[in-house]
Amino acid sequence: MNRMAETLTVHLAERSYPIHFAVELNSELRAEMEALSRSDRKAVVVTDDNVAAHQDVRLRQWSSESPVLVLPPGEGTKSLESLGRVLDFLAGQGLDRTSFLVAFGGGVIGDLAGFAAASYLRGIDYFQVPTTLLAMVDSSVGGKTGINLKAGKNLAGAFHQPRGVFIATELLATLPAREFTAGMAEVIKYGLLGDAELFGRLERSPLTSASPDLPAVIRRCCELKARIVEADERERAPEDGRALLNLGHTFGHAIEQVTGYRRYLHGEAVAIGLAAAARLSMRLGDLEAADVVRVESVLAAHALPVRLIEPLPLVGLLAAMTRDKKVRAGLPRFVVLARLGGAVTREGIAVAAVESAWRDVGAV
Ligand SMILES: NC(=O)c1ccc[n+]([C@@H]2O[C@H](COP(=O)([O-])OP(=O)(O)OC[C@H]3O[C@@H](n4cnc5c(N)ncnc54)[C@H](O)[C@@H]3O)[C@@H](O)[C@H]2O)c1
Ligand SMILES: [Zn+2]
């Protein structure tokens, strides 16, 4: 199957890199690891307990020579303390400027290990080998790395592009169903923000881990993300640009924050956020009621929530929104849908419209 492997390039001048797509992980990654070690570059792997346990055979197949740091799973690992552990590990293994790191895991490991690679010796190379659907379609591409602080999520980090990304869909076989479903929220997001055809594909029948076109869909998401990142790597565009990737996230982050990051997986909060963004777009006159129904139907068909599971207070959600670091100068800058398959950023949206969208998804 590996002969089917394909490559997509993220074009960022000297920071350009390939994303390799295959069903099976081994051959490209092993070839890359061998080529690098022939040139005497040392490598270490960072992963978490779940990935190490479920994918130990795969891990040993390509990492046999490399020391592996296994961290506890979960969002709590994206911490200053774990960053210290990774950095001490790199130093302890005697890594130098020519060495590189491989992040083998979901977004937590990718963000943390990527940040360690960005800061160790002021920056060493790293590769992303994503093992969750979310990491395959989103976090492994684009070079945003970071950790959480006590004050909030992703508050410390760096832009540090990987040298390559290896996406192998076979790794998803051991991913818990709820995690796959959560990743689907990001896939649906891509359809909504930039690809009506992808959205139509998801409308026709739900995508599952067994869908024959899963690799093609993942590839399409990476393509959409790559094009957006190429145009606005550091999210500095005054409008649209990389911020479009936050569709549904201003609402979603507020839900996560108000519920202490325990009640919902990120993708689940984003699903409700997408429904809220669609409602807001309707309130602004951009979407028809029938479009909102289509958005909610696709989310629901993928077993994602479209309303808060328990009502949350509007006041707290609005306060969380204005604390979100993506919000500029206190005024919420929203990503709304101009149509299904096309998103735009909008500033200065009336609070009343946002409140109505929140009520539509079950805030009180
Ligand atoms: N850098 C970015 O651009 C970006 C984009 C989106 C999200 N993120 C970040 O990504 C993180 C979420 O990532 P995630 O959803 O991948 O979560 P995660 O890394 O916590 O993985 C989810 C769970 O699945 C387990 N797991 C991973 N792969 C597995 C496999 N193949 N088999 C069995 N179990 C497996 C993990 O141990 C974990 O328990 C958040 O911290 C978020 O902020 C970053
Ligand atoms: Zn997200």
mmCIF file of C-alpha atoms and ligand atoms in Angstrom:
data_model
loop_
_atom_site.group_PDB
_atom_site.id
_atom_site.type_symbol
_atom_site.label_atom_id
_atom_site.label_comp_id
_atom_site.label_asym_id
_atom_site.label_seq_id
_atom_site.Cartn_x
_atom_site.Cartn_y
_atom_site.Cartn_z
ATOM 1 C CA MET A 1 0.000 0.000 0.000
ATOM 2 C CA ASN A 2 2.911 2.281 0.606
ATOM 3 C CA ARG A 3 3.366 2.655 -3.109
ATOM 4 C CA MET A 4 0.284 4.820 -2.880
ATOM 5 C CA ALA A 5 2.240 7.254 -0.780
ATOM 6 C CA GLU A 6 1.884 10.811 -1.933
ATOM 7 C CA THR A 7 3.423 14.053 -0.932
ATOM 8 C CA LEU A 8 2.116 17.560 -0.532
ATOM 9 C CA THR A 9 4.482 20.478 -0.028
ATOM 10 C CA VAL A 10 3.873 23.330 2.357
ATOM 11 C CA HIS A 11 5.564 26.224 0.548
ATOM 12 C CA LEU A 12 7.232 28.570 3.012
ATOM 13 C CA ALA A 13 10.501 29.503 1.301
ATOM 14 C CA GLU A 14 13.387 28.029 3.317
ATOM 15 C CA ARG A 15 10.913 26.611 5.828
ATOM 16 C CA SER A 16 9.077 24.538 3.200
ATOM 17 C CA TYR A 17 8.429 20.899 4.009
ATOM 18 C CA PRO A 18 6.674 17.826 2.715
ATOM 19 C CA ILE A 19 3.616 16.116 4.153
ATOM 20 C CA HIS A 20 3.763 12.409 3.283
ATOM 21 C CA PHE A 21 0.494 10.513 3.011
ATOM 22 C CA ALA A 22 0.288 6.760 3.199
ATOM 23 C CA VAL A 23 -1.850 4.069 4.729
ATOM 24 C CA GLU A 24 1.116 2.420 6.412
ATOM 25 C CA LEU A 25 3.695 4.370 8.288
ATOM 26 C CA ASN A 26 6.899 2.538 7.813
ATOM 27 C CA SER A 27 8.797 2.923 4.634
ATOM 28 C CA GLU A 28 9.092 6.698 4.170
ATOM 29 C CA LEU A 29 9.631 7.424 7.808
ATOM 30 C CA ARG A 30 12.146 4.647 8.233
ATOM 31 C CA ALA A 31 14.001 5.796 5.101
ATOM 32 C CA GLU A 32 14.083 9.332 6.446
ATOM 33 C CA MET A 33 15.293 8.199 9.867
ATOM 34 C CA GLU A 34 17.989 6.050 8.285
ATOM 35 C CA ALA A 35 19.142 8.802 5.970
ATOM 36 C CA LEU A 36 19.385 11.221 8.876
ATOM 37 C CA SER A 37 21.241 8.797 11.100
ATOM 38 C CA ARG A 38 23.677 7.954 8.270
ATOM 39 C CA SER A 39 24.605 11.601 8.370
ATOM 40 C CA ASP A 40 25.268 11.126 12.097
ATOM 41 C CA ARG A 41 22.351 13.180 13.247
ATOM 42 C CA LYS A 42 20.951 12.000 16.538
ATOM 43 C CA ALA A 43 17.226 11.553 16.932
ATOM 44 C CA VAL A 44 14.863 11.246 19.854
ATOM 45 C CA VAL A 45 11.188 10.419 19.879
ATOM 46 C CA VAL A 46 8.592 12.014 22.160
ATOM 47 C CA THR A 47 5.278 10.230 22.636
ATOM 48 C CA ASP A 48 2.654 9.484 25.301
ATOM 49 C CA ASP A 49 1.710 6.338 27.207
ATOM 50 C CA ASN A 50 -1.366 5.524 25.124
ATOM 51 C CA VAL A 51 0.403 5.862 21.809
ATOM 52 C CA ALA A 52 3.422 3.940 23.081
ATOM 53 C CA ALA A 53 1.138 1.146 24.298
ATOM 54 C CA HIS A 54 -1.113 0.928 21.230
ATOM 55 C CA GLN A 55 1.500 1.562 18.570
ATOM 56 C CA ASP A 56 4.541 -0.063 20.121
ATOM 57 C CA VAL A 57 5.176 -2.316 17.110
ATOM 58 C CA ARG A 58 5.092 0.608 14.690
ATOM 59 C CA LEU A 59 7.213 2.703 17.007
ATOM 60 C CA ARG A 60 9.901 0.041 17.278
ATOM 61 C CA GLN A 61 9.924 -0.493 13.520
ATOM 62 C CA TRP A 62 11.259 2.941 12.740
ATOM 63 C CA SER A 63 12.712 4.216 15.977
ATOM 64 C CA SER A 64 14.816 1.234 17.060
ATOM 65 C CA GLU A 65 17.981 3.272 17.460
ATOM 66 C CA SER A 66 16.445 6.324 19.036
ATOM 67 C CA PRO A 67 15.773 7.047 22.691
ATOM 68 C CA VAL A 68 12.066 7.474 23.372
ATOM 69 C CA LEU A 69 10.569 9.781 26.001
ATOM 70 C CA VAL A 70 7.096 8.622 27.012
ATOM 71 C CA LEU A 71 4.935 11.224 28.755
ATOM 72 C CA PRO A 72 1.552 10.883 30.472
ATOM 73 C CA PRO A 73 -1.367 11.345 28.078
ATOM 74 C CA GLY A 74 -3.762 14.278 28.189
ATOM 75 C CA GLU A 75 -3.940 18.050 27.925
ATOM 76 C CA GLY A 76 -2.190 18.351 31.323
ATOM 77 C CA THR A 77 1.008 17.300 29.573
ATOM 78 C CA LYS A 78 1.079 20.558 27.588
ATOM 79 C CA SER A 79 2.640 22.207 30.641
ATOM 80 C CA LEU A 80 5.773 24.076 31.671
ATOM 81 C CA GLU A 81 6.726 21.087 33.755
ATOM 82 C CA SER A 82 6.573 18.659 30.816
ATOM 83 C CA LEU A 83 8.416 21.158 28.641
ATOM 84 C CA GLY A 84 11.186 21.038 31.243
ATOM 85 C CA ARG A 85 11.140 17.248 31.113
ATOM 86 C CA VAL A 86 11.498 17.202 27.333
ATOM 87 C CA LEU A 87 14.286 19.812 27.342
ATOM 88 C CA ASP A 88 16.181 17.957 30.097
ATOM 89 C CA PHE A 89 15.770 14.752 28.139
ATOM 90 C CA LEU A 90 17.205 16.347 24.985
ATOM 91 C CA ALA A 91 20.149 17.701 26.945
ATOM 92 C CA GLY A 92 20.591 14.424 28.797
ATOM 93 C CA GLN A 93 20.795 12.556 25.498
ATOM 94 C CA GLY A 94 23.492 14.963 24.367
ATOM 95 C CA LEU A 95 21.554 16.344 21.417
ATOM 96 C CA ASP A 96 23.320 19.058 19.472
ATOM 97 C CA ARG A 97 22.215 21.548 16.814
ATOM 98 C CA THR A 98 22.199 18.880 14.111
ATOM 99 C CA SER A 99 19.957 16.557 16.121
ATOM 100 C CA PHE A 100 16.245 16.244 15.599
ATOM 101 C CA LEU A 101 13.142 15.213 17.394
ATOM 102 C CA VAL A 102 10.157 13.182 16.278
ATOM 103 C CA ALA A 103 6.752 13.981 17.804
ATOM 104 C CA PHE A 104 4.762 10.744 17.712
ATOM 105 C CA GLY A 105 1.267 11.390 19.049
ATOM 106 C CA GLY A 106 -1.755 13.653 19.000
ATOM 107 C CA GLY A 107 -1.877 17.421 19.205
ATOM 108 C CA VAL A 108 -0.696 17.453 22.806
ATOM 109 C CA ILE A 109 2.580 15.712 21.999
ATOM 110 C CA GLY A 110 2.960 17.615 18.725
ATOM 111 C CA ASP A 111 2.494 21.033 20.357
ATOM 112 C CA LEU A 112 4.731 20.242 23.333
ATOM 113 C CA ALA A 113 7.528 18.476 21.457
ATOM 114 C CA GLY A 114 7.393 21.105 18.717
ATOM 115 C CA PHE A 115 7.868 23.854 21.295
ATOM 116 C CA ALA A 116 10.750 21.935 22.869
ATOM 117 C CA ALA A 117 12.332 21.653 19.404
ATOM 118 C CA ALA A 118 11.771 25.391 18.894
ATOM 119 C CA SER A 119 13.550 26.303 22.111
ATOM 120 C CA TYR A 120 16.270 23.664 22.591
ATOM 121 C CA LEU A 121 19.567 25.274 21.491
ATOM 122 C CA ARG A 122 17.347 28.036 20.049
ATOM 123 C CA GLY A 123 15.790 25.603 17.632
ATOM 124 C CA ILE A 124 16.428 22.131 16.267
ATOM 125 C CA ASP A 125 14.632 20.239 13.521
ATOM 126 C CA TYR A 126 11.611 18.108 14.234
ATOM 127 C CA PHE A 127 9.178 15.862 12.418
ATOM 128 C CA GLN A 128 5.511 15.362 13.112
ATOM 129 C CA VAL A 129 4.057 11.861 13.066
ATOM 130 C CA PRO A 130 0.429 12.498 14.046
ATOM 131 C CA THR A 131 -1.592 9.661 15.541
ATOM 132 C CA THR A 132 -5.007 11.296 16.016
ATOM 133 C CA LEU A 133 -7.400 12.510 13.336
ATOM 134 C CA LEU A 134 -7.211 16.019 14.808
ATOM 135 C CA ALA A 135 -3.424 16.035 14.614
ATOM 136 C CA MET A 136 -3.469 14.652 11.057
ATOM 137 C CA VAL A 137 -5.792 17.324 9.703
ATOM 138 C CA ASP A 138 -4.799 20.226 11.896
ATOM 139 C CA SER A 139 -2.150 20.435 14.597
ATOM 140 C CA SER A 140 0.732 18.652 12.821
ATOM 141 C CA VAL A 141 0.694 21.130 9.942
ATOM 142 C CA GLY A 142 1.402 24.849 10.171
ATOM 143 C CA GLY A 143 4.114 25.198 12.783
ATOM 144 C CA LYS A 144 2.133 26.458 15.771
ATOM 145 C CA THR A 145 3.687 24.911 18.864
ATOM 146 C CA GLY A 146 3.130 25.623 22.514
ATOM 147 C CA ILE A 147 1.975 24.811 25.988
ATOM 148 C CA ASN A 148 -0.730 25.932 28.395
ATOM 149 C CA LEU A 149 -0.123 28.197 31.374
ATOM 150 C CA LYS A 150 -2.193 28.402 34.544
ATOM 151 C CA ALA A 151 -3.741 31.548 33.068
ATOM 152 C CA GLY A 152 -4.985 29.755 29.963
ATOM 153 C CA LYS A 153 -4.508 27.528 26.944
ATOM 154 C CA ASN A 154 -1.671 27.915 24.451
ATOM 155 C CA LEU A 155 -0.354 31.045 26.155
ATOM 156 C CA ALA A 156 3.326 30.230 25.562
ATOM 157 C CA GLY A 157 4.686 28.918 22.305
ATOM 158 C CA ALA A 158 6.516 29.545 19.083
ATOM 159 C CA PHE A 159 6.042 29.339 15.367
ATOM 160 C CA HIS A 160 8.376 26.518 14.390
ATOM 161 C CA GLN A 161 7.631 24.606 11.216
ATOM 162 C CA PRO A 162 8.419 20.898 11.178
ATOM 163 C CA ARG A 163 10.879 19.504 8.604
ATOM 164 C CA GLY A 164 8.306 16.987 7.507
ATOM 165 C CA VAL A 165 4.989 15.416 8.441
ATOM 166 C CA PHE A 166 4.234 11.706 8.053
ATOM 167 C CA ILE A 167 0.551 10.870 7.943
ATOM 168 C CA ALA A 168 -0.371 7.199 8.060
ATOM 169 C CA THR A 169 -4.054 6.462 8.456
ATOM 170 C CA GLU A 170 -3.447 2.949 9.796
ATOM 171 C CA LEU A 171 -2.459 4.596 13.104
ATOM 172 C CA LEU A 172 -6.081 5.638 13.589
ATOM 173 C CA ALA A 173 -7.130 1.990 14.034
ATOM 174 C CA THR A 174 -6.401 2.179 17.765
ATOM 175 C CA LEU A 175 -7.737 5.692 18.336
ATOM 176 C CA PRO A 176 -10.771 5.703 20.674
ATOM 177 C CA ALA A 177 -14.014 6.358 18.757
ATOM 178 C CA ARG A 178 -14.764 9.512 20.738
ATOM 179 C CA GLU A 179 -11.396 10.983 19.716
ATOM 180 C CA PHE A 180 -12.024 10.162 16.061
ATOM 181 C CA THR A 181 -15.423 11.849 16.282
ATOM 182 C CA ALA A 182 -13.883 14.930 17.877
ATOM 183 C CA GLY A 183 -11.376 15.141 15.025
ATOM 184 C CA MET A 184 -14.284 15.097 12.572
ATOM 185 C CA ALA A 185 -15.347 18.522 13.859
ATOM 186 C CA GLU A 186 -12.131 19.942 12.378
ATOM 187 C CA VAL A 187 -12.713 18.072 9.103
ATOM 188 C CA ILE A 188 -16.224 19.548 8.875
ATOM 189 C CA LYS A 189 -14.702 22.942 9.719
ATOM 190 C CA TYR A 190 -12.487 22.739 6.625
ATOM 191 C CA GLY A 191 -15.445 21.936 4.417
ATOM 192 C CA LEU A 192 -17.375 24.862 5.826
ATOM 193 C CA LEU A 193 -14.591 27.406 5.642
ATOM 194 C CA GLY A 194 -13.166 26.624 2.270
ATOM 195 C CA ASP A 195 -14.436 23.624 0.339
ATOM 196 C CA ALA A 196 -18.097 23.171 -0.537
ATOM 197 C CA GLU A 197 -17.250 19.930 -2.322
ATOM 198 C CA LEU A 198 -15.736 18.458 0.834
ATOM 199 C CA PHE A 199 -18.787 19.613 2.768
ATOM 200 C CA GLY A 200 -20.996 17.906 0.172
ATOM 201 C CA ARG A 201 -19.001 14.703 0.536
ATOM 202 C CA LEU A 202 -19.597 14.741 4.298
ATOM 203 C CA GLU A 203 -23.271 15.482 3.744
ATOM 204 C CA ARG A 204 -23.747 12.479 1.466
ATOM 205 C CA SER A 205 -22.534 9.986 4.066
ATOM 206 C CA PRO A 206 -20.656 10.244 7.335
ATOM 207 C CA LEU A 207 -16.914 9.728 7.138
ATOM 208 C CA THR A 208 -15.712 6.924 9.411
ATOM 209 C CA SER A 209 -12.357 5.388 10.220
ATOM 210 C CA ALA A 210 -13.319 2.665 7.715
ATOM 211 C CA SER A 211 -14.218 4.992 4.828
ATOM 212 C CA PRO A 212 -12.092 4.186 1.771
ATOM 213 C CA ASP A 213 -11.698 7.887 1.038
ATOM 214 C CA LEU A 214 -10.500 8.785 4.557
ATOM 215 C CA PRO A 215 -6.888 9.316 3.367
ATOM 216 C CA ALA A 216 -8.111 11.530 0.506
ATOM 217 C CA VAL A 217 -10.237 13.607 2.875
ATOM 218 C CA ILE A 218 -7.332 14.028 5.321
ATOM 219 C CA ARG A 219 -5.144 15.066 2.432
ATOM 220 C CA ARG A 220 -7.701 17.631 1.309
ATOM 221 C CA CYS A 221 -7.825 19.132 4.802
ATOM 222 C CA CYS A 222 -4.026 19.387 4.869
ATOM 223 C CA GLU A 223 -4.097 21.029 1.466
ATOM 224 C CA LEU A 224 -6.594 23.630 2.656
ATOM 225 C CA LYS A 225 -4.572 24.292 5.792
ATOM 226 C CA ALA A 226 -1.288 24.454 3.858
ATOM 227 C CA ARG A 227 -2.659 27.047 1.420
ATOM 228 C CA ILE A 228 -3.970 29.199 4.275
ATOM 229 C CA VAL A 229 -0.715 28.944 6.252
ATOM 230 C CA GLU A 230 1.361 29.730 3.159
ATOM 231 C CA ALA A 231 -0.561 32.964 2.691
ATOM 232 C CA ASP A 232 -0.460 34.065 6.337
ATOM 233 C CA GLU A 233 2.049 31.982 8.289
ATOM 234 C CA ARG A 234 1.939 34.055 11.472
ATOM 235 C CA GLU A 235 -1.731 35.002 11.456
ATOM 236 C CA ARG A 236 -1.023 38.664 10.850
ATOM 237 C CA ALA A 237 -3.391 39.354 7.976
ATOM 238 C CA PRO A 238 -5.738 42.195 8.954
ATOM 239 C CA GLU A 239 -8.651 40.152 7.675
ATOM 240 C CA ASP A 240 -9.343 36.543 6.689
ATOM 241 C CA GLY A 241 -5.973 34.719 6.453
ATOM 242 C CA ARG A 242 -4.971 32.136 9.017
ATOM 243 C CA ALA A 243 -7.648 33.373 11.415
ATOM 244 C CA LEU A 244 -10.199 31.588 9.212
ATOM 245 C CA LEU A 245 -8.961 28.329 10.730
ATOM 246 C CA ASN A 246 -10.595 29.542 13.943
ATOM 247 C CA LEU A 247 -14.085 29.074 12.520
ATOM 248 C CA GLY A 248 -16.229 27.846 15.418
ATOM 249 C CA HIS A 249 -13.303 28.249 17.807
ATOM 250 C CA THR A 250 -14.174 31.578 19.457
ATOM 251 C CA PHE A 251 -17.379 29.914 20.645
ATOM 252 C CA GLY A 252 -15.676 26.538 21.199
ATOM 253 C CA HIS A 253 -12.833 27.911 23.315
ATOM 254 C CA ALA A 254 -15.340 29.754 25.511
ATOM 255 C CA ILE A 255 -17.233 26.491 26.101
ATOM 256 C CA GLU A 256 -13.997 24.675 26.968
ATOM 257 C CA GLN A 257 -12.926 27.444 29.315
ATOM 258 C CA VAL A 258 -16.239 27.743 31.143
ATOM 259 C CA THR A 259 -16.395 23.958 31.629
ATOM 260 C CA GLY A 260 -12.782 23.760 32.826
ATOM 261 C CA TYR A 261 -11.620 21.641 29.837
ATOM 262 C CA ARG A 262 -13.269 18.581 31.356
ATOM 263 C CA ARG A 263 -16.787 18.250 29.997
ATOM 264 C CA TYR A 264 -16.043 18.416 26.260
ATOM 265 C CA LEU A 265 -13.210 17.275 24.067
ATOM 266 C CA HIS A 266 -11.860 20.150 21.990
ATOM 267 C CA GLY A 267 -13.585 18.871 18.848
ATOM 268 C CA GLU A 268 -16.907 18.513 20.648
ATOM 269 C CA ALA A 269 -16.762 22.124 21.825
ATOM 270 C CA VAL A 270 -15.786 23.171 18.297
ATOM 271 C CA ALA A 271 -18.802 21.308 16.877
ATOM 272 C CA ILE A 272 -21.141 23.382 19.054
ATOM 273 C CA GLY A 273 -19.026 26.399 18.072
ATOM 274 C CA LEU A 274 -19.584 25.640 14.382
ATOM 275 C CA ALA A 275 -23.322 25.433 14.967
ATOM 276 C CA ALA A 276 -23.158 28.764 16.837
ATOM 277 C CA ALA A 277 -21.069 30.354 14.059
ATOM 278 C CA ALA A 278 -23.649 29.204 11.515
ATOM 279 C CA ARG A 279 -26.437 30.687 13.652
ATOM 280 C CA LEU A 280 -24.508 33.950 13.950
ATOM 281 C CA SER A 281 -23.986 34.005 10.178
ATOM 282 C CA MET A 282 -27.724 33.594 9.733
ATOM 283 C CA ARG A 283 -28.411 36.439 12.167
ATOM 284 C CA LEU A 284 -26.077 38.606 10.075
ATOM 285 C CA GLY A 285 -28.003 37.721 6.966
ATOM 286 C CA ASP A 286 -25.280 35.645 5.280
ATOM 287 C CA LEU A 287 -26.781 32.174 5.644
ATOM 288 C CA GLU A 288 -30.323 30.933 5.130
ATOM 289 C CA ALA A 289 -32.116 28.947 7.813
ATOM 290 C CA ALA A 290 -31.829 25.934 5.491
ATOM 291 C CA ASP A 291 -28.027 26.290 5.493
ATOM 292 C CA VAL A 292 -27.958 26.183 9.278
ATOM 293 C CA VAL A 293 -29.986 22.977 9.154
ATOM 294 C CA ARG A 294 -27.430 21.508 6.747
ATOM 295 C CA VAL A 295 -24.530 22.428 9.049
ATOM 296 C CA GLU A 296 -26.252 20.912 12.062
ATOM 297 C CA SER A 297 -27.251 17.784 10.142
ATOM 298 C CA VAL A 298 -23.669 17.080 9.062
ATOM 299 C CA LEU A 299 -22.395 17.564 12.601
ATOM 300 C CA ALA A 300 -25.138 15.361 14.060
ATOM 301 C CA ALA A 301 -24.597 12.677 11.405
ATOM 302 C CA HIS A 302 -21.012 12.478 12.643
ATOM 303 C CA ALA A 303 -22.242 12.012 16.230
ATOM 304 C CA LEU A 304 -21.153 15.519 17.222
ATOM 305 C CA PRO A 305 -23.179 17.829 19.491
ATOM 306 C CA VAL A 306 -24.842 20.933 18.019
ATOM 307 C CA ARG A 307 -26.114 22.306 21.318
ATOM 308 C CA LEU A 308 -24.641 22.534 24.803
ATOM 309 C CA ILE A 309 -25.173 19.237 26.609
ATOM 310 C CA GLU A 310 -26.117 21.210 29.723
ATOM 311 C CA PRO A 311 -27.050 24.886 29.609
ATOM 312 C CA LEU A 312 -24.226 27.294 30.454
ATOM 313 C CA PRO A 313 -24.626 30.909 31.600
ATOM 314 C CA LEU A 314 -24.400 33.430 28.801
ATOM 315 C CA VAL A 315 -22.513 35.900 30.997
ATOM 316 C CA GLY A 316 -19.673 33.471 31.629
ATOM 317 C CA LEU A 317 -19.446 32.468 27.967
ATOM 318 C CA LEU A 318 -19.278 36.089 26.809
ATOM 319 C CA ALA A 319 -16.621 36.900 29.407
ATOM 320 C CA ALA A 320 -14.576 33.877 28.278
ATOM 321 C CA MET A 321 -14.846 35.055 24.675
ATOM 322 C CA THR A 322 -13.346 38.436 25.407
ATOM 323 C CA ARG A 323 -10.500 36.759 27.306
ATOM 324 C CA ASP A 324 -9.674 34.545 24.304
ATOM 325 C CA LYS A 325 -6.288 35.716 23.043
ATOM 326 C CA LYS A 326 -7.475 35.543 19.454
ATOM 327 C CA VAL A 327 -9.838 38.384 20.193
ATOM 328 C CA ARG A 328 -8.233 41.656 19.195
ATOM 329 C CA ALA A 329 -8.386 44.705 21.465
ATOM 330 C CA GLY A 330 -11.376 43.401 23.400
ATOM 331 C CA LEU A 331 -13.634 43.524 20.366
ATOM 332 C CA PRO A 332 -14.542 40.054 19.212
ATOM 333 C CA ARG A 333 -13.303 39.358 15.709
ATOM 334 C CA PHE A 334 -15.437 36.553 14.473
ATOM 335 C CA VAL A 335 -15.101 34.098 11.678
ATOM 336 C CA VAL A 336 -18.474 33.809 10.012
ATOM 337 C CA LEU A 337 -19.785 31.951 6.998
ATOM 338 C CA ALA A 338 -20.467 33.964 3.888
ATOM 339 C CA ARG A 339 -21.810 30.684 2.465
ATOM 340 C CA LEU A 340 -21.321 26.964 3.050
ATOM 341 C CA GLY A 341 -17.741 26.516 1.868
ATOM 342 C CA GLY A 342 -16.585 30.107 2.378
ATOM 343 C CA ALA A 343 -15.664 31.899 5.616
ATOM 344 C CA VAL A 344 -14.670 35.509 6.298
ATOM 345 C CA THR A 345 -13.523 37.428 9.359
ATOM 346 C CA ARG A 346 -15.782 40.169 10.661
ATOM 347 C CA GLU A 347 -15.074 42.854 13.238
ATOM 348 C CA GLY A 348 -17.512 44.886 15.227
ATOM 349 C CA ILE A 349 -20.356 42.395 15.341
ATOM 350 C CA ALA A 350 -23.128 43.535 17.689
ATOM 351 C CA VAL A 351 -23.094 41.793 21.060
ATOM 352 C CA ALA A 352 -26.822 41.142 20.674
ATOM 353 C CA ALA A 353 -26.212 38.971 17.597
ATOM 354 C CA VAL A 354 -23.566 36.960 19.453
ATOM 355 C CA GLU A 355 -25.892 36.550 22.428
ATOM 356 C CA SER A 356 -28.645 35.259 20.171
ATOM 357 C CA ALA A 357 -26.269 32.740 18.621
ATOM 358 C CA TRP A 358 -25.310 31.555 22.104
ATOM 359 C CA ARG A 359 -28.974 31.198 23.081
ATOM 360 C CA ASP A 360 -29.607 29.254 19.886
ATOM 361 C CA VAL A 361 -27.112 26.621 21.048
ATOM 362 C CA GLY A 362 -28.510 26.414 24.553
ATOM 363 C CA ALA A 363 -26.871 29.152 26.638
ATOM 364 C CA VAL A 364 -29.083 30.709 29.304
HETATM 365 N N1 LIG B 1 -0.748 23.474 16.781
HETATM 366 C C1 LIG B 1 -1.924 23.594 16.211
HETATM 367 O O1 LIG B 1 -2.070 24.206 15.150
HETATM 368 C C2 LIG B 1 -3.107 22.962 16.858
HETATM 369 C C3 LIG B 1 -4.313 22.858 16.149
HETATM 370 C C4 LIG B 1 -5.378 22.206 16.763
HETATM 371 C C5 LIG B 1 -5.235 21.683 18.040
HETATM 372 N N2 LIG B 1 -4.052 21.812 18.698
HETATM 373 C C6 LIG B 1 -3.871 21.220 20.037
HETATM 374 O O2 LIG B 1 -3.999 19.820 19.938
HETATM 375 C C7 LIG B 1 -4.370 19.303 21.208
HETATM 376 C C8 LIG B 1 -5.417 18.226 21.021
HETATM 377 O O3 LIG B 1 -4.890 17.204 20.218
HETATM 378 P P1 LIG B 1 -5.565 15.766 20.135
HETATM 379 O O4 LIG B 1 -7.016 15.903 19.977
HETATM 380 O O5 LIG B 1 -4.790 15.002 19.154
HETATM 381 O O6 LIG B 1 -5.386 15.229 21.636
HETATM 382 P P2 LIG B 1 -4.312 14.278 22.357
HETATM 383 O O7 LIG B 1 -2.957 14.482 21.845
HETATM 384 O O8 LIG B 1 -4.546 14.464 23.805
HETATM 385 O O9 LIG B 1 -4.810 12.826 21.936
HETATM 386 C C9 LIG B 1 -6.083 12.376 22.331
HETATM 387 C C10 LIG B 1 -6.016 11.061 23.106
HETATM 388 O O10 LIG B 1 -5.794 9.989 22.194
HETATM 389 C C11 LIG B 1 -4.665 9.205 22.606
HETATM 390 N N3 LIG B 1 -4.085 8.705 21.355
HETATM 391 C C12 LIG B 1 -3.443 9.433 20.416
HETATM 392 N N4 LIG B 1 -3.198 8.684 19.335
HETATM 393 C C13 LIG B 1 -3.672 7.440 19.580
HETATM 394 C C14 LIG B 1 -3.718 6.235 18.836
HETATM 395 N N5 LIG B 1 -3.287 6.175 17.577
HETATM 396 N N6 LIG B 1 -4.259 5.149 19.437
HETATM 397 C C15 LIG B 1 -4.748 5.238 20.688
HETATM 398 N N7 LIG B 1 -4.762 6.345 21.436
HETATM 399 C C16 LIG B 1 -4.228 7.451 20.885
HETATM 400 C C17 LIG B 1 -3.835 10.161 23.392
HETATM 401 O O11 LIG B 1 -3.002 9.478 24.306
HETATM 402 C C18 LIG B 1 -4.890 10.991 24.120
HETATM 403 O O12 LIG B 1 -5.355 10.297 25.236
HETATM 404 C C19 LIG B 1 -4.846 20.486 22.026
HETATM 405 O O13 LIG B 1 -3.882 20.778 23.015
HETATM 406 C C20 LIG B 1 -4.910 21.627 21.024
HETATM 407 O O14 LIG B 1 -4.632 22.874 21.605
HETATM 408 C C21 LIG B 1 -2.996 22.435 18.131
HETATM 409 ZN ZN ZN B 2 -9.391 23.100 16.795
#
